[in-house]
Amino acid sequence: MPMTGSGLGLDITLGSRPAYEPEALALFARMTTPPDARRKGLINTLIAGLKHAGVWSRLDAFYMLAAHTAQAACLNWVADAYNLAPVNNPAFEVDRGYTGNGINAYLDTGFNPVTAGGKFSLNDAHLGVWCLTDTAEDRNDIGNFNARIFARNSGGAISGRMNDNSVPLAAPAVSTSVGHTVLSRGDSQGYRIDKDGISRVTVTHPAIGMSSQTFWLLAANGSSYGTRQYAYGHLGRALSATQNSDLYRLLLAAI
């Protein structure tokens, strides 16, 4: 029986039947409209890559909003829990994702970091989002009151919070909100801001507490609503600089 592979378990074929990761098979089974063979391959490659990079085991939730259906876009790939609930009809576009309306539309993860008992915790946490459109605005992309991301604020910088109660004083300037923005806290004293797989700044802000609110996408619970279009969102334990670089590379290949 012929077998081919990449060496990382990313592209294995047994005879004429692809050998998918167990997590990919479970995800396919939850999709009301099954993905075609090409999309299955992309999903499987991404999941296998996340596992190999040590990222998958650190995730509470991962959403590929740039999916083939709105239902598939709302699925948490990690487990059949914390699937997204659209509120006030955010616009969905096939293979592009969901777009906020800047007024009241959002996607509720159902994940409350205080009560979920998940991997996201006070001193070991990350939030990440991938924007497909560029705007400079003081509107949130993901999170809640004490943990949130502005991919590009009105001053042209990445801003937000990571289990603290103030925005960074040394927010890194960016020319566009398009791309992958991650805030990652690995200890009690500060957190890292990464853009497109590159560490931009380490913010020295002590952790003061987690807000007992569910995380939203397209907005932050208890704060402003965004207008950008989003391809990915994710949350969980802190990611190292290397893990985040690998994550960016994997997401870029699948988008």
PDB file of C-alpha atoms in Angstrom:
ATOM      1  CA  MET A   1       0.000   0.000   0.000  1.00  0.00           C
ATOM      2  CA  PRO A   2       1.613   3.310  -1.015  1.00  0.00           C
ATOM      3  CA  MET A   3       2.303   5.925   1.623  1.00  0.00           C
ATOM      4  CA  THR A   4       3.540   9.474   1.144  1.00  0.00           C
ATOM      5  CA  GLY A   5       4.279  12.130   3.732  1.00  0.00           C
ATOM      6  CA  SER A   6       5.990  15.395   4.567  1.00  0.00           C
ATOM      7  CA  GLY A   7       7.805  14.075   7.609  1.00  0.00           C
ATOM      8  CA  LEU A   8       5.596  16.187   9.881  1.00  0.00           C
ATOM      9  CA  GLY A   9       2.367  14.276   9.388  1.00  0.00           C
ATOM     10  CA  LEU A  10       1.027  17.112   7.265  1.00  0.00           C
ATOM     11  CA  ASP A  11       0.263  15.342   3.997  1.00  0.00           C
ATOM     12  CA  ILE A  12      -0.098  11.600   4.316  1.00  0.00           C
ATOM     13  CA  THR A  13      -1.949   9.352   1.885  1.00  0.00           C
ATOM     14  CA  LEU A  14      -2.698   5.685   2.433  1.00  0.00           C
ATOM     15  CA  GLY A  15      -3.534   4.284  -0.985  1.00  0.00           C
ATOM     16  CA  SER A  16      -6.094   6.696  -2.434  1.00  0.00           C
ATOM     17  CA  ARG A  17      -7.610   7.660   0.940  1.00  0.00           C
ATOM     18  CA  PRO A  18      -6.095  10.610   2.830  1.00  0.00           C
ATOM     19  CA  ALA A  19      -5.131   9.943   6.438  1.00  0.00           C
ATOM     20  CA  TYR A  20      -6.510  12.863   8.442  1.00  0.00           C
ATOM     21  CA  GLU A  21      -5.630  13.963  11.955  1.00  0.00           C
ATOM     22  CA  PRO A  22      -8.242  12.769  14.507  1.00  0.00           C
ATOM     23  CA  GLU A  23      -8.961  16.389  15.397  1.00  0.00           C
ATOM     24  CA  ALA A  24      -9.625  17.197  11.745  1.00  0.00           C
ATOM     25  CA  LEU A  25     -12.040  14.284  11.383  1.00  0.00           C
ATOM     26  CA  ALA A  26     -13.924  15.420  14.481  1.00  0.00           C
ATOM     27  CA  LEU A  27     -14.147  18.937  13.060  1.00  0.00           C
ATOM     28  CA  PHE A  28     -15.400  17.761   9.656  1.00  0.00           C
ATOM     29  CA  ALA A  29     -18.150  15.772  11.384  1.00  0.00           C
ATOM     30  CA  ARG A  30     -19.426  18.943  13.074  1.00  0.00           C
ATOM     31  CA  MET A  31     -19.765  20.872   9.814  1.00  0.00           C
ATOM     32  CA  THR A  32     -23.326  20.945   8.472  1.00  0.00           C
ATOM     33  CA  THR A  33     -22.001  21.326   4.915  1.00  0.00           C
ATOM     34  CA  PRO A  34     -18.932  19.116   4.473  1.00  0.00           C
ATOM     35  CA  PRO A  35     -15.825  20.822   3.093  1.00  0.00           C
ATOM     36  CA  ASP A  36     -14.487  19.661  -0.262  1.00  0.00           C
ATOM     37  CA  ALA A  37     -11.299  17.612  -0.547  1.00  0.00           C
ATOM     38  CA  ARG A  38      -9.050  20.625  -1.065  1.00  0.00           C
ATOM     39  CA  ARG A  39     -10.406  22.419   1.990  1.00  0.00           C
ATOM     40  CA  LYS A  40     -10.141  19.261   4.066  1.00  0.00           C
ATOM     41  CA  GLY A  41      -6.492  19.076   3.104  1.00  0.00           C
ATOM     42  CA  LEU A  42      -5.867  22.689   4.131  1.00  0.00           C
ATOM     43  CA  ILE A  43      -7.626  22.192   7.462  1.00  0.00           C
ATOM     44  CA  ASN A  44      -5.762  18.968   8.162  1.00  0.00           C
ATOM     45  CA  THR A  45      -2.400  20.510   7.286  1.00  0.00           C
ATOM     46  CA  LEU A  46      -3.075  23.455   9.573  1.00  0.00           C
ATOM     47  CA  ILE A  47      -4.126  21.278  12.514  1.00  0.00           C
ATOM     48  CA  ALA A  48      -1.127  18.982  12.077  1.00  0.00           C
ATOM     49  CA  GLY A  49       1.153  22.006  11.885  1.00  0.00           C
ATOM     50  CA  LEU A  50      -0.316  23.549  15.027  1.00  0.00           C
ATOM     51  CA  LYS A  51       0.224  20.279  16.875  1.00  0.00           C
ATOM     52  CA  HIS A  52       3.801  19.955  15.645  1.00  0.00           C
ATOM     53  CA  ALA A  53       4.577  23.559  16.654  1.00  0.00           C
ATOM     54  CA  GLY A  54       3.281  22.995  20.190  1.00  0.00           C
ATOM     55  CA  VAL A  55       0.496  25.543  19.698  1.00  0.00           C
ATOM     56  CA  TRP A  56      -2.558  23.278  19.543  1.00  0.00           C
ATOM     57  CA  SER A  57      -2.140  22.022  23.117  1.00  0.00           C
ATOM     58  CA  ARG A  58      -2.116  25.620  24.383  1.00  0.00           C
ATOM     59  CA  LEU A  59      -5.421  26.642  22.796  1.00  0.00           C
ATOM     60  CA  ASP A  60      -8.808  26.969  24.444  1.00  0.00           C
ATOM     61  CA  ALA A  61     -10.369  28.087  21.192  1.00  0.00           C
ATOM     62  CA  PHE A  62      -9.377  28.526  17.565  1.00  0.00           C
ATOM     63  CA  TYR A  63     -11.693  29.924  14.901  1.00  0.00           C
ATOM     64  CA  MET A  64     -11.105  29.994  11.147  1.00  0.00           C
ATOM     65  CA  LEU A  65     -13.686  32.605  10.226  1.00  0.00           C
ATOM     66  CA  ALA A  66     -12.593  32.486   6.579  1.00  0.00           C
ATOM     67  CA  ALA A  67     -14.591  29.306   6.041  1.00  0.00           C
ATOM     68  CA  HIS A  68     -16.898  27.897   3.366  1.00  0.00           C
ATOM     69  CA  THR A  69     -20.080  28.493   5.384  1.00  0.00           C
ATOM     70  CA  ALA A  70     -21.109  30.727   8.263  1.00  0.00           C
ATOM     71  CA  GLN A  71     -21.817  27.653  10.383  1.00  0.00           C
ATOM     72  CA  ALA A  72     -18.305  26.276   9.821  1.00  0.00           C
ATOM     73  CA  ALA A  73     -16.809  29.688  10.579  1.00  0.00           C
ATOM     74  CA  CYS A  74     -18.369  29.648  14.045  1.00  0.00           C
ATOM     75  CA  LEU A  75     -16.896  26.311  15.110  1.00  0.00           C
ATOM     76  CA  ASN A  76     -14.189  26.102  17.754  1.00  0.00           C
ATOM     77  CA  TRP A  77     -11.671  23.743  16.189  1.00  0.00           C
ATOM     78  CA  VAL A  78     -10.250  22.640  19.535  1.00  0.00           C
ATOM     79  CA  ALA A  79     -13.439  21.148  20.994  1.00  0.00           C
ATOM     80  CA  ASP A  80     -17.199  21.197  20.606  1.00  0.00           C
ATOM     81  CA  ALA A  81     -17.467  23.984  23.169  1.00  0.00           C
ATOM     82  CA  TYR A  82     -17.231  27.765  22.959  1.00  0.00           C
ATOM     83  CA  ASN A  83     -18.550  27.829  19.418  1.00  0.00           C
ATOM     84  CA  LEU A  84     -19.271  31.360  18.226  1.00  0.00           C
ATOM     85  CA  ALA A  85     -22.755  32.833  18.522  1.00  0.00           C
ATOM     86  CA  PRO A  86     -23.381  35.694  16.050  1.00  0.00           C
ATOM     87  CA  VAL A  87     -25.232  38.641  17.600  1.00  0.00           C
ATOM     88  CA  ASN A  88     -26.946  41.407  15.584  1.00  0.00           C
ATOM     89  CA  ASN A  89     -26.169  39.833  12.220  1.00  0.00           C
ATOM     90  CA  PRO A  90     -22.480  40.410  11.532  1.00  0.00           C
ATOM     91  CA  ALA A  91     -21.816  40.014   7.798  1.00  0.00           C
ATOM     92  CA  PHE A  92     -20.220  36.755   6.631  1.00  0.00           C
ATOM     93  CA  GLU A  93     -18.316  36.322   3.358  1.00  0.00           C
ATOM     94  CA  VAL A  94     -17.161  32.914   2.095  1.00  0.00           C
ATOM     95  CA  ASP A  95     -13.384  32.454   2.390  1.00  0.00           C
ATOM     96  CA  ARG A  96     -13.034  35.935   3.917  1.00  0.00           C
ATOM     97  CA  GLY A  97     -14.754  35.755   7.292  1.00  0.00           C
ATOM     98  CA  TYR A  98     -16.948  37.969   9.447  1.00  0.00           C
ATOM     99  CA  THR A  99     -17.089  41.773   9.409  1.00  0.00           C
ATOM    100  CA  GLY A 100     -18.164  44.050  12.257  1.00  0.00           C
ATOM    101  CA  ASN A 101     -20.605  46.904  11.728  1.00  0.00           C
ATOM    102  CA  GLY A 102     -19.132  49.294  14.278  1.00  0.00           C
ATOM    103  CA  ILE A 103     -22.470  49.583  16.063  1.00  0.00           C
ATOM    104  CA  ASN A 104     -23.663  46.405  17.750  1.00  0.00           C
ATOM    105  CA  ALA A 105     -22.590  43.270  15.837  1.00  0.00           C
ATOM    106  CA  TYR A 106     -20.245  40.723  17.392  1.00  0.00           C
ATOM    107  CA  LEU A 107     -19.453  37.030  17.792  1.00  0.00           C
ATOM    108  CA  ASP A 108     -19.728  35.716  21.357  1.00  0.00           C
ATOM    109  CA  THR A 109     -17.265  32.931  22.190  1.00  0.00           C
ATOM    110  CA  GLY A 110     -19.120  31.974  25.370  1.00  0.00           C
ATOM    111  CA  PHE A 111     -15.688  31.689  27.024  1.00  0.00           C
ATOM    112  CA  ASN A 112     -15.474  33.521  30.353  1.00  0.00           C
ATOM    113  CA  PRO A 113     -11.851  33.309  31.555  1.00  0.00           C
ATOM    114  CA  VAL A 114     -12.882  33.516  35.208  1.00  0.00           C
ATOM    115  CA  THR A 115     -15.410  30.674  35.176  1.00  0.00           C
ATOM    116  CA  ALA A 116     -14.330  28.474  32.246  1.00  0.00           C
ATOM    117  CA  GLY A 117     -11.482  26.719  34.048  1.00  0.00           C
ATOM    118  CA  GLY A 118      -9.576  26.773  30.775  1.00  0.00           C
ATOM    119  CA  LYS A 119      -5.966  27.261  29.785  1.00  0.00           C
ATOM    120  CA  PHE A 120      -6.249  31.050  29.590  1.00  0.00           C
ATOM    121  CA  SER A 121      -5.278  32.270  33.069  1.00  0.00           C
ATOM    122  CA  LEU A 122      -4.099  35.413  34.841  1.00  0.00           C
ATOM    123  CA  ASN A 123      -0.358  35.028  34.211  1.00  0.00           C
ATOM    124  CA  ASP A 124      -0.424  32.551  31.319  1.00  0.00           C
ATOM    125  CA  ALA A 125      -2.619  33.796  28.505  1.00  0.00           C
ATOM    126  CA  HIS A 126      -2.865  35.013  24.932  1.00  0.00           C
ATOM    127  CA  LEU A 127      -5.375  36.526  22.527  1.00  0.00           C
ATOM    128  CA  GLY A 128      -4.903  36.662  18.768  1.00  0.00           C
ATOM    129  CA  VAL A 129      -6.768  37.928  15.738  1.00  0.00           C
ATOM    130  CA  TRP A 130      -6.130  38.178  11.993  1.00  0.00           C
ATOM    131  CA  CYS A 131      -7.630  41.212  10.253  1.00  0.00           C
ATOM    132  CA  LEU A 132      -8.217  41.332   6.501  1.00  0.00           C
ATOM    133  CA  THR A 133      -9.066  45.032   6.229  1.00  0.00           C
ATOM    134  CA  ASP A 134      -7.197  48.151   7.297  1.00  0.00           C
ATOM    135  CA  THR A 135      -8.687  50.855   9.478  1.00  0.00           C
ATOM    136  CA  ALA A 136      -7.111  53.030  12.151  1.00  0.00           C
ATOM    137  CA  GLU A 137      -9.785  53.267  14.828  1.00  0.00           C
ATOM    138  CA  ASP A 138     -10.221  53.042  18.571  1.00  0.00           C
ATOM    139  CA  ARG A 139     -12.421  49.973  18.291  1.00  0.00           C
ATOM    140  CA  ASN A 140     -11.744  46.523  19.672  1.00  0.00           C
ATOM    141  CA  ASP A 141     -11.100  43.397  17.631  1.00  0.00           C
ATOM    142  CA  ILE A 142     -11.346  40.682  20.278  1.00  0.00           C
ATOM    143  CA  GLY A 143     -11.618  40.290  24.038  1.00  0.00           C
ATOM    144  CA  ASN A 144     -13.347  41.705  27.095  1.00  0.00           C
ATOM    145  CA  PHE A 145     -12.653  44.655  29.410  1.00  0.00           C
ATOM    146  CA  ASN A 146      -9.279  43.560  30.853  1.00  0.00           C
ATOM    147  CA  ALA A 147      -8.003  41.521  27.881  1.00  0.00           C
ATOM    148  CA  ARG A 148      -8.465  42.950  24.381  1.00  0.00           C
ATOM    149  CA  ILE A 149      -6.767  43.957  21.157  1.00  0.00           C
ATOM    150  CA  PHE A 150      -6.798  47.070  19.002  1.00  0.00           C
ATOM    151  CA  ALA A 151      -4.976  45.893  15.856  1.00  0.00           C
ATOM    152  CA  ARG A 152      -4.448  49.524  14.847  1.00  0.00           C
ATOM    153  CA  ASN A 153      -5.788  52.405  16.912  1.00  0.00           C
ATOM    154  CA  SER A 154      -6.483  55.958  15.747  1.00  0.00           C
ATOM    155  CA  GLY A 155      -2.860  56.822  16.487  1.00  0.00           C
ATOM    156  CA  GLY A 156      -1.626  54.075  14.155  1.00  0.00           C
ATOM    157  CA  ALA A 157      -0.386  51.684  16.849  1.00  0.00           C
ATOM    158  CA  ILE A 158      -1.251  48.278  18.276  1.00  0.00           C
ATOM    159  CA  SER A 159      -2.881  48.653  21.665  1.00  0.00           C
ATOM    160  CA  GLY A 160      -4.952  46.706  24.141  1.00  0.00           C
ATOM    161  CA  ARG A 161      -4.806  44.997  27.503  1.00  0.00           C
ATOM    162  CA  MET A 162      -3.727  41.598  28.752  1.00  0.00           C
ATOM    163  CA  ASN A 163      -5.244  40.971  32.179  1.00  0.00           C
ATOM    164  CA  ASP A 164      -4.450  44.518  33.278  1.00  0.00           C
ATOM    165  CA  ASN A 165      -6.347  47.795  33.411  1.00  0.00           C
ATOM    166  CA  SER A 166      -4.472  50.226  31.163  1.00  0.00           C
ATOM    167  CA  VAL A 167      -3.233  50.484  27.589  1.00  0.00           C
ATOM    168  CA  PRO A 168       0.523  50.180  26.873  1.00  0.00           C
ATOM    169  CA  LEU A 169       2.546  53.395  26.977  1.00  0.00           C
ATOM    170  CA  ALA A 170       4.999  52.048  24.385  1.00  0.00           C
ATOM    171  CA  ALA A 171       2.486  50.799  21.830  1.00  0.00           C
ATOM    172  CA  PRO A 172       4.241  49.710  18.613  1.00  0.00           C
ATOM    173  CA  ALA A 173       3.384  51.702  15.479  1.00  0.00           C
ATOM    174  CA  VAL A 174       1.994  49.747  12.520  1.00  0.00           C
ATOM    175  CA  SER A 175       1.192  50.848   8.978  1.00  0.00           C
ATOM    176  CA  THR A 176      -1.843  48.583   8.684  1.00  0.00           C
ATOM    177  CA  SER A 177      -4.265  46.565  10.776  1.00  0.00           C
ATOM    178  CA  VAL A 178      -4.153  43.804   8.148  1.00  0.00           C
ATOM    179  CA  GLY A 179      -2.407  40.684   9.417  1.00  0.00           C
ATOM    180  CA  HIS A 180      -1.918  38.728  12.616  1.00  0.00           C
ATOM    181  CA  THR A 181      -1.843  40.529  15.971  1.00  0.00           C
ATOM    182  CA  VAL A 182      -1.182  38.672  19.239  1.00  0.00           C
ATOM    183  CA  LEU A 183      -0.913  39.754  22.876  1.00  0.00           C
ATOM    184  CA  SER A 184       0.756  37.091  25.042  1.00  0.00           C
ATOM    185  CA  ARG A 185       1.399  37.165  28.808  1.00  0.00           C
ATOM    186  CA  GLY A 186       3.782  34.583  30.248  1.00  0.00           C
ATOM    187  CA  ASP A 187       4.236  35.999  33.763  1.00  0.00           C
ATOM    188  CA  SER A 188       2.773  38.433  36.270  1.00  0.00           C
ATOM    189  CA  GLN A 189       4.894  41.424  35.261  1.00  0.00           C
ATOM    190  CA  GLY A 190       4.257  42.006  31.570  1.00  0.00           C
ATOM    191  CA  TYR A 191       3.235  40.783  28.153  1.00  0.00           C
ATOM    192  CA  ARG A 192       4.484  40.735  24.573  1.00  0.00           C
ATOM    193  CA  ILE A 193       2.873  42.327  21.514  1.00  0.00           C
ATOM    194  CA  ASP A 194       3.561  40.477  18.247  1.00  0.00           C
ATOM    195  CA  LYS A 195       2.636  41.414  14.690  1.00  0.00           C
ATOM    196  CA  ASP A 196       2.898  38.939  11.807  1.00  0.00           C
ATOM    197  CA  GLY A 197       5.096  36.557  13.760  1.00  0.00           C
ATOM    198  CA  ILE A 198       7.547  39.218  14.955  1.00  0.00           C
ATOM    199  CA  SER A 199       7.830  40.405  18.562  1.00  0.00           C
ATOM    200  CA  ARG A 200       7.336  44.178  18.517  1.00  0.00           C
ATOM    201  CA  VAL A 201       7.500  45.187  22.176  1.00  0.00           C
ATOM    202  CA  THR A 202       7.330  43.835  25.719  1.00  0.00           C
ATOM    203  CA  VAL A 203       4.926  45.826  27.878  1.00  0.00           C
ATOM    204  CA  THR A 204       5.709  46.084  31.600  1.00  0.00           C
ATOM    205  CA  HIS A 205       2.236  46.031  33.103  1.00  0.00           C
ATOM    206  CA  PRO A 206       1.551  43.802  36.126  1.00  0.00           C
ATOM    207  CA  ALA A 207      -1.450  41.508  35.859  1.00  0.00           C
ATOM    208  CA  ILE A 208      -4.266  42.801  38.047  1.00  0.00           C
ATOM    209  CA  GLY A 209      -7.141  40.454  37.255  1.00  0.00           C
ATOM    210  CA  MET A 210      -9.353  38.853  34.636  1.00  0.00           C
ATOM    211  CA  SER A 211     -12.747  40.301  33.770  1.00  0.00           C
ATOM    212  CA  SER A 212     -15.656  37.953  34.406  1.00  0.00           C
ATOM    213  CA  GLN A 213     -17.077  38.443  30.921  1.00  0.00           C
ATOM    214  CA  THR A 214     -17.135  36.230  27.856  1.00  0.00           C
ATOM    215  CA  PHE A 215     -14.686  37.063  25.101  1.00  0.00           C
ATOM    216  CA  TRP A 216     -16.139  38.529  21.924  1.00  0.00           C
ATOM    217  CA  LEU A 217     -14.800  38.723  18.382  1.00  0.00           C
ATOM    218  CA  LEU A 218     -15.474  41.821  16.216  1.00  0.00           C
ATOM    219  CA  ALA A 219     -15.604  43.727  19.512  1.00  0.00           C
ATOM    220  CA  ALA A 220     -14.633  43.455  23.163  1.00  0.00           C
ATOM    221  CA  ASN A 221     -17.282  42.636  25.735  1.00  0.00           C
ATOM    222  CA  GLY A 222     -18.133  45.833  27.548  1.00  0.00           C
ATOM    223  CA  SER A 223     -16.392  48.103  25.054  1.00  0.00           C
ATOM    224  CA  SER A 224     -16.470  49.353  21.442  1.00  0.00           C
ATOM    225  CA  TYR A 225     -17.459  47.420  18.306  1.00  0.00           C
ATOM    226  CA  GLY A 226     -15.073  46.998  15.369  1.00  0.00           C
ATOM    227  CA  THR A 227     -15.596  47.423  11.631  1.00  0.00           C
ATOM    228  CA  ARG A 228     -12.827  45.235  10.268  1.00  0.00           C
ATOM    229  CA  GLN A 229     -13.092  41.868   8.536  1.00  0.00           C
ATOM    230  CA  TYR A 230     -11.548  38.915  10.367  1.00  0.00           C
ATOM    231  CA  ALA A 231     -10.147  35.623   9.100  1.00  0.00           C
ATOM    232  CA  TYR A 232      -8.997  34.045  12.392  1.00  0.00           C
ATOM    233  CA  GLY A 233      -9.334  34.399  16.135  1.00  0.00           C
ATOM    234  CA  HIS A 234      -7.776  32.364  18.948  1.00  0.00           C
ATOM    235  CA  LEU A 235      -7.113  32.306  22.689  1.00  0.00           C
ATOM    236  CA  GLY A 236      -5.433  30.166  25.308  1.00  0.00           C
ATOM    237  CA  ARG A 237      -2.169  29.895  27.227  1.00  0.00           C
ATOM    238  CA  ALA A 238       0.801  32.161  26.491  1.00  0.00           C
ATOM    239  CA  LEU A 239       2.689  31.565  23.246  1.00  0.00           C
ATOM    240  CA  SER A 240       6.458  31.854  23.047  1.00  0.00           C
ATOM    241  CA  ALA A 241       7.964  34.056  20.344  1.00  0.00           C
ATOM    242  CA  THR A 242       8.882  30.931  18.380  1.00  0.00           C
ATOM    243  CA  GLN A 243       5.419  29.428  18.730  1.00  0.00           C
ATOM    244  CA  ASN A 244       3.821  32.641  17.567  1.00  0.00           C
ATOM    245  CA  SER A 245       6.170  32.872  14.594  1.00  0.00           C
ATOM    246  CA  ASP A 246       5.259  29.309  13.628  1.00  0.00           C
ATOM    247  CA  LEU A 247       1.571  30.088  14.115  1.00  0.00           C
ATOM    248  CA  TYR A 248       1.778  33.095  11.793  1.00  0.00           C
ATOM    249  CA  ARG A 249       3.499  31.029   9.115  1.00  0.00           C
ATOM    250  CA  LEU A 250       0.868  28.288   9.340  1.00  0.00           C
ATOM    251  CA  LEU A 251      -2.071  30.696   9.239  1.00  0.00           C
ATOM    252  CA  LEU A 252      -0.603  32.591   6.308  1.00  0.00           C
ATOM    253  CA  ALA A 253      -0.278  29.364   4.324  1.00  0.00           C
ATOM    254  CA  ALA A 254      -3.916  28.434   4.949  1.00  0.00           C
ATOM    255  CA  ILE A 255      -5.604  31.764   4.329  1.00  0.00           C
TER     256      ILE A 255
END
